[in-house]
Coordinates of C-alpha atoms in Angstrom, one line a residue:
Chain A
M1 CA 15.5 -4.4 13.1
F2 CA 18.6 -3.3 14.2
D3 CA 20.7 -4.8 11.1
Q4 CA 18.4 -3.2 9.2
A5 CA 19.0 0.3 10.6
R6 CA 22.5 0.1 11.4
G7 CA 22.3 -1.2 7.1
L8 CA 19.9 2.6 5.9
A9 CA 21.7 4.2 8.5
L10 CA 25.1 3.4 6.7
L11 CA 23.7 3.7 3.3
V12 CA 22.1 7.6 4.1
G13 CA 26.0 8.5 6.2
F14 CA 27.6 6.9 2.5
F15 CA 24.6 9.1 0.7
L16 CA 25.0 12.3 2.4
F17 CA 28.6 12.3 1.9
G18 CA 28.7 11.7 -1.4
G19 CA 26.5 15.0 -1.8
F20 CA 29.0 16.9 0.7
L21 CA 31.9 16.2 -1.6
H22 CA 28.9 17.2 -4.8
R23 CA 29.1 20.5 -2.6
V24 CA 32.7 20.6 -2.3
G25 CA 32.9 20.6 -6.2
V26 CA 32.7 17.3 -6.7
P27 CA 30.8 17.0 -10.3
I28 CA 29.4 13.7 -9.7
P29 CA 26.0 13.8 -8.7
G30 CA 26.3 12.8 -4.2
G31 CA 23.9 9.3 -5.6
V32 CA 27.2 8.1 -7.0
L33 CA 29.6 9.5 -5.6
G34 CA 28.5 7.6 -2.1
L35 CA 27.6 4.2 -4.4
L36 CA 30.8 4.9 -5.6
L37 CA 32.8 5.3 -2.4
L38 CA 30.9 1.4 -0.7
Y39 CA 31.9 0.1 -3.8
V40 CA 35.2 0.8 -2.7
A41 CA 34.4 0.5 1.1
L42 CA 32.8 -3.5 0.1
T43 CA 36.3 -4.1 -2.3
T44 CA 38.3 -3.4 0.6
G45 CA 36.2 -5.4 3.3
L46 CA 36.2 -1.8 4.6
V47 CA 33.0 -2.3 5.3
P48 CA 31.4 -5.6 5.7
L49 CA 29.0 -6.5 2.8
A50 CA 25.9 -8.2 5.6
W51 CA 26.3 -5.5 7.9
L52 CA 23.8 -3.8 4.3
Q53 CA 23.0 -6.4 2.2
R54 CA 19.0 -6.0 3.8
A55 CA 18.7 -3.0 3.6
A56 CA 20.4 -2.5 0.6
D57 CA 17.7 -5.2 -0.6
L58 CA 14.5 -3.6 0.6
L59 CA 15.3 -0.2 -0.6
L60 CA 15.7 -1.4 -4.0
R61 CA 12.8 -4.3 -3.7
H62 CA 10.9 -1.5 -3.0
M63 CA 12.4 1.1 -4.6
V64 CA 9.0 2.2 -6.6
L65 CA 7.5 3.4 -3.4
L66 CA 10.0 5.9 -4.1
F67 CA 9.1 8.0 -7.5
V68 CA 5.6 7.4 -6.4
P69 CA 5.5 11.4 -6.4
L70 CA 7.6 12.8 -8.8
T71 CA 5.3 9.5 -11.5
V72 CA 2.0 12.1 -9.9
G73 CA 4.2 15.2 -10.5
L74 CA 3.4 14.5 -14.5
M75 CA -0.2 16.3 -13.9
D76 CA 1.0 19.6 -13.7
L77 CA 3.0 18.3 -17.3
G78 CA -0.1 17.7 -19.4
R79 CA 0.2 20.9 -22.0
V80 CA 4.5 19.9 -22.7
L81 CA 3.9 16.2 -22.8
S82 CA 0.3 16.5 -25.0
R83 CA 2.3 18.5 -27.6
Q84 CA 5.4 16.8 -26.5
A85 CA 4.7 13.0 -26.6
F86 CA 5.7 12.0 -30.6
A87 CA 9.2 13.7 -30.4
L88 CA 9.1 11.2 -26.8
S89 CA 7.7 8.7 -28.2
A90 CA 10.2 8.5 -31.8
S91 CA 13.2 8.9 -28.9
L92 CA 12.6 6.5 -26.3
I93 CA 11.9 3.5 -28.8
V94 CA 15.2 5.0 -30.7
S95 CA 17.3 5.1 -28.5
F96 CA 15.9 1.8 -26.6
L97 CA 16.2 0.0 -29.4
A98 CA 19.7 1.1 -30.3
V99 CA 21.3 0.6 -26.9
L100 CA 19.9 -3.0 -26.9
L101 CA 21.1 -4.1 -30.1
T102 CA 24.0 -2.3 -29.7
T103 CA 24.7 -3.9 -26.5
G104 CA 24.0 -7.3 -27.1
L105 CA 26.0 -7.3 -30.1
L106 CA 29.2 -6.1 -29.2
G107 CA 28.0 -8.3 -26.6
R108 CA 28.3 -11.5 -27.9
W109 CA 30.5 -10.3 -31.0
L110 CA 33.0 -10.3 -27.4
V111 CA 32.0 -13.2 -25.9
A112 CA 32.8 -14.9 -29.3
V113 CA 35.7 -13.6 -30.5
L114 CA 37.5 -13.5 -27.4
P115 CA 39.0 -16.3 -24.5
A116 CA 35.8 -18.1 -23.0
D117 CA 36.1 -18.3 -19.2
A118 CA 34.3 -20.2 -16.6
E119 CA 32.6 -17.8 -13.6
A120 CA 29.2 -19.0 -14.5
A121 CA 28.3 -20.7 -11.7
E122 CA 29.6 -19.8 -7.6
Chain B
M1 CA -8.2 21.7 11.5
S2 CA -10.3 21.7 8.2
V3 CA -10.4 18.4 6.5
L4 CA -8.5 19.7 3.1
A5 CA -5.8 21.4 5.2
A6 CA -5.8 17.6 6.7
L7 CA -5.4 16.4 3.3
R8 CA -2.2 18.5 2.6
H9 CA -0.2 18.0 5.2
P10 CA 2.8 16.8 5.0
V11 CA 2.5 13.9 6.7
F12 CA -1.2 12.6 4.6
S13 CA 0.4 12.9 1.7
I14 CA 3.1 10.9 2.7
A15 CA 0.9 7.9 4.3
F16 CA -2.0 8.5 1.7
T17 CA 0.8 7.2 -0.9
V18 CA 2.3 4.3 0.9
V19 CA -1.4 3.1 1.3
C20 CA -1.8 3.4 -2.2
Y21 CA 1.8 1.3 -3.2
A22 CA 0.8 -1.6 -0.5
V23 CA -2.8 -1.8 -2.7
A24 CA -1.1 -0.9 -6.2
L25 CA 1.4 -4.3 -5.0
A26 CA -1.3 -6.1 -4.3
L27 CA -3.5 -5.7 -7.2
H28 CA 0.3 -6.3 -8.9
R29 CA 0.5 -10.2 -6.9
R30 CA -3.3 -10.7 -7.8
W31 CA -3.0 -9.6 -11.5
R32 CA 0.7 -9.7 -13.0
W33 CA 0.0 -7.4 -15.6
V34 CA -1.2 -4.3 -13.4
P35 CA 1.9 -1.6 -13.0
P36 CA 2.5 -1.3 -9.6
I37 CA 3.4 2.4 -10.6
V38 CA 0.7 3.3 -12.6
A39 CA -1.4 1.9 -10.0
A40 CA -0.9 3.6 -7.2
S41 CA 0.0 7.0 -9.2
V42 CA -3.7 6.8 -10.2
P43 CA -5.2 7.3 -7.3
I44 CA -2.8 9.9 -6.0
V45 CA -3.9 12.0 -9.3
T46 CA -7.5 11.3 -9.0
L47 CA -7.5 12.9 -5.7
L48 CA -5.1 15.2 -5.8
L49 CA -7.6 16.7 -8.7
A50 CA -10.5 15.7 -6.7
A51 CA -9.7 17.8 -3.6
R52 CA -8.2 21.2 -6.0
I53 CA -4.8 19.9 -4.8
P54 CA -1.6 21.4 -6.3
Y55 CA 1.0 18.7 -6.6
A56 CA 3.7 21.4 -5.0
D57 CA 1.2 21.2 -1.6
Y58 CA 1.2 16.6 -2.7
N59 CA 4.9 17.7 -3.3
R60 CA 6.0 19.1 0.8
G61 CA 5.2 15.4 1.2
G62 CA 6.5 13.4 -1.8
N63 CA 9.9 15.4 -1.6
L64 CA 10.2 13.6 1.2
L65 CA 10.6 9.8 -0.4
T66 CA 12.1 11.2 -3.2
W67 CA 15.0 11.9 -1.4
W68 CA 15.4 8.6 -0.5
L69 CA 16.2 7.8 -3.8
G70 CA 19.7 8.9 -3.2
P71 CA 20.0 6.3 -0.3
A72 CA 18.4 3.7 -3.2
T73 CA 21.7 4.9 -5.4
V74 CA 24.4 4.1 -3.4
A75 CA 22.4 0.3 -2.0
L76 CA 23.0 -0.4 -5.7
A77 CA 27.2 -0.8 -5.1
V78 CA 25.7 -3.9 -3.1
P79 CA 24.4 -6.1 -5.9
M80 CA 26.9 -4.6 -8.7
Y81 CA 29.5 -5.9 -5.9
R82 CA 27.2 -9.0 -5.3
N83 CA 27.7 -9.9 -8.8
G84 CA 30.8 -8.3 -10.6
R85 CA 32.5 -10.9 -7.6
R86 CA 31.4 -13.8 -9.7
L87 CA 31.5 -12.4 -13.1
K88 CA 35.0 -11.0 -12.2
R89 CA 37.1 -12.3 -15.6
S90 CA 34.3 -11.3 -17.9
L91 CA 33.7 -7.4 -16.3
P92 CA 36.1 -5.9 -18.5
R93 CA 34.9 -6.8 -21.4
L94 CA 31.4 -6.5 -19.9
L95 CA 32.2 -2.7 -18.7
L96 CA 33.3 -2.1 -22.5
V97 CA 30.2 -2.7 -23.7
V98 CA 28.4 -1.0 -20.7
F99 CA 30.1 2.2 -21.7
A100 CA 29.6 2.1 -25.7
G101 CA 25.6 1.5 -24.4
A102 CA 25.5 4.3 -22.6
V103 CA 27.1 6.7 -24.7
V104 CA 24.2 4.9 -27.7
G105 CA 21.8 5.8 -25.4
M106 CA 22.0 9.0 -24.1
T107 CA 23.0 10.7 -27.7
T108 CA 20.6 8.8 -29.7
A109 CA 17.6 10.0 -27.0
G110 CA 18.3 13.1 -27.0
G111 CA 19.5 13.9 -30.6
T112 CA 15.3 12.2 -31.6
A113 CA 13.6 14.3 -29.4
W114 CA 15.6 17.3 -30.2
L115 CA 16.1 16.4 -33.7
L116 CA 11.4 16.5 -34.4
G117 CA 11.9 20.1 -32.6
A118 CA 11.7 19.3 -28.3
P119 CA 13.1 21.7 -26.4
I120 CA 16.7 21.5 -25.0
A121 CA 15.1 20.9 -21.9
V122 CA 12.4 17.8 -22.9
A123 CA 15.7 16.7 -24.7
M124 CA 17.6 16.4 -21.3
S125 CA 15.2 14.8 -20.0
A126 CA 15.3 12.0 -22.8
V127 CA 19.3 11.5 -22.5
P128 CA 19.5 9.7 -18.6
K129 CA 16.3 7.0 -20.0
S130 CA 18.5 3.8 -20.2
V131 CA 19.3 3.6 -16.4
T132 CA 18.1 3.0 -13.6
T133 CA 15.1 5.8 -12.1
P134 CA 17.2 7.3 -8.9
I135 CA 20.1 7.8 -11.0
A136 CA 18.3 8.7 -14.2
V137 CA 16.7 11.9 -11.6
E138 CA 20.4 12.9 -10.8
V139 CA 21.4 13.3 -14.8
A140 CA 18.6 14.6 -15.5
R141 CA 18.6 17.3 -12.7
E142 CA 22.0 17.2 -14.0
L143 CA 21.9 18.5 -17.1
G144 CA 18.5 21.2 -16.6
G145 CA 15.9 18.3 -17.8
I146 CA 12.4 17.9 -15.1
P147 CA 13.0 14.8 -13.6
Q148 CA 9.0 13.5 -14.2
I149 CA 9.3 13.1 -18.3
T150 CA 12.9 11.3 -16.9
V151 CA 11.1 8.5 -14.8
A152 CA 8.0 8.6 -17.1
L153 CA 10.4 7.3 -19.8
V154 CA 12.7 5.0 -17.2
I155 CA 9.6 3.2 -16.7
L156 CA 8.6 3.0 -20.5
A157 CA 12.1 1.6 -21.2
G158 CA 12.6 -0.9 -18.4
V159 CA 8.4 -1.8 -20.1
L160 CA 9.9 -2.5 -23.4
G161 CA 13.0 -4.3 -22.4
A162 CA 11.7 -6.7 -19.6
T163 CA 7.8 -7.8 -22.7
F164 CA 10.4 -7.8 -26.2
G165 CA 13.4 -7.2 -24.9
P166 CA 14.7 -11.2 -25.5
A167 CA 12.4 -12.1 -27.9
I168 CA 14.4 -8.8 -30.2
L169 CA 17.0 -10.0 -29.4
A170 CA 16.4 -13.8 -30.1
I171 CA 16.2 -12.4 -33.7
F172 CA 19.8 -11.6 -34.3
R173 CA 20.8 -14.3 -32.8
V174 CA 21.8 -13.2 -29.8
R175 CA 21.1 -15.6 -26.8
E176 CA 24.5 -16.5 -24.5
D177 CA 23.4 -15.7 -21.4
R178 CA 26.0 -12.8 -20.9
S179 CA 24.6 -10.9 -23.7
V180 CA 21.6 -11.0 -23.4
G181 CA 22.2 -9.6 -19.6
V182 CA 23.9 -6.9 -20.5
A183 CA 21.8 -6.0 -23.1
I184 CA 18.7 -6.1 -20.2
G185 CA 20.3 -4.3 -18.2
S186 CA 22.0 -1.4 -20.1
A187 CA 19.1 -0.2 -21.8
S188 CA 15.8 -1.4 -19.5
H189 CA 17.5 -1.7 -15.8
G190 CA 15.7 -2.6 -13.3
I191 CA 12.1 -3.7 -14.7
G192 CA 13.6 -5.6 -16.7
T193 CA 16.8 -7.1 -14.4
A194 CA 13.6 -8.3 -12.9
S195 CA 12.2 -9.9 -15.8
L196 CA 15.3 -12.3 -16.7
V197 CA 14.9 -13.9 -13.1
R198 CA 12.7 -16.4 -14.2
R199 CA 14.4 -17.0 -17.1
S200 CA 18.6 -17.0 -16.5
E201 CA 20.4 -17.3 -12.9
L202 CA 23.4 -16.1 -15.4
Q203 CA 21.9 -13.6 -17.6
S204 CA 19.9 -11.9 -14.1
A205 CA 23.4 -11.9 -12.1
V206 CA 24.9 -9.9 -15.5
S207 CA 21.5 -8.3 -16.7
S208 CA 22.0 -6.4 -12.6
W209 CA 25.6 -5.5 -12.5
A210 CA 24.8 -3.9 -15.6
M211 CA 22.0 -1.8 -15.0
A212 CA 23.8 -0.5 -11.7
A213 CA 27.6 -0.3 -14.3
S214 CA 26.0 1.9 -17.5
G215 CA 23.7 4.1 -14.7
V216 CA 27.7 5.0 -13.0
V217 CA 29.0 5.0 -16.5
T218 CA 26.1 6.9 -17.6
S219 CA 26.0 9.8 -14.6
L220 CA 30.0 10.9 -15.2
L221 CA 29.2 11.0 -19.1
A222 CA 26.7 13.7 -18.5
A223 CA 28.5 14.9 -15.4
A224 CA 32.0 15.5 -18.9
L225 CA 28.7 16.4 -20.8
A226 CA 27.9 19.3 -18.4
L227 CA 30.6 20.7 -17.5
L228 CA 31.6 21.5 -21.4
L229 CA 27.6 22.7 -21.4
R230 CA 28.2 25.4 -18.5
H231 CA 32.4 25.5 -19.9
A232 CA 30.7 26.9 -24.0
K233 CA 28.5 29.3 -22.6
L234 CA 30.6 31.3 -20.5

């Protein structure tokens, strides 16, 4: 319990700090700033992974709950959605395939072309 | 306080949303094909329509849940760090791949919608559709898109990747673990990543790193784009 509370407090703290930096002029969204700062803090050992692991897993595992309210908001957008249904579906499928194949093929090429490394297992 | 007034209270919207989510999870555990997000949202929409509660009223409570997407974004640093540590030597290459994927994803999603006549706000909503929900929502807001549309597209991109991703890659002879992982993480974020867990440990580690990395790269690119747009308007 204490473990999770400490982890959540840290995540909220980094988020608020990121939001603060965003408001004073850094053009990156607050959440992403918080992510980058936390990544640096983890890499430098400033914040030990053990403090955060359980809280982060909790939030990420139940992330679907957090975007239920936005999904419910689609109820007000029926008109836009039906009028733009074709453009949105086409955009979704074209872009999905484009990203999947760009990254998959480029990834395969880079893995084959450059010398292999054996970090596969911990 | 009348029943209807109670239904509009933020505490009720949060409680009802949590209950619907718990039930949706249970349904999903019983029948795997039931998507939790749909099973959780449908009863809420039904109640709001039946009781004639405007979305804005529900969302006074709903907003408090949405707010937690911020700390959830920060939490992505954990899988990124954890998996990045074991992929150390591939990271520069994987980052290059993720970067290419982000550029292609943003331009094709926004571009296709715009060319097919979607208004600019709708096209902007499509731009971050490949990345994980909390980051996609932030990016959509930044670009003047509609976050609700973004969420719907993000979920669908995830489901497409979880369902067809590995099979499509196999047709193009992409089967090597790191390539599959980076492709699914870039195109289908968390939903795609979750589907790889049963396939291969390395695939899901790369995918979970790639989903966080591509979220970061996409939001940096979007920030640059937003600055440019603001500049162009002045």
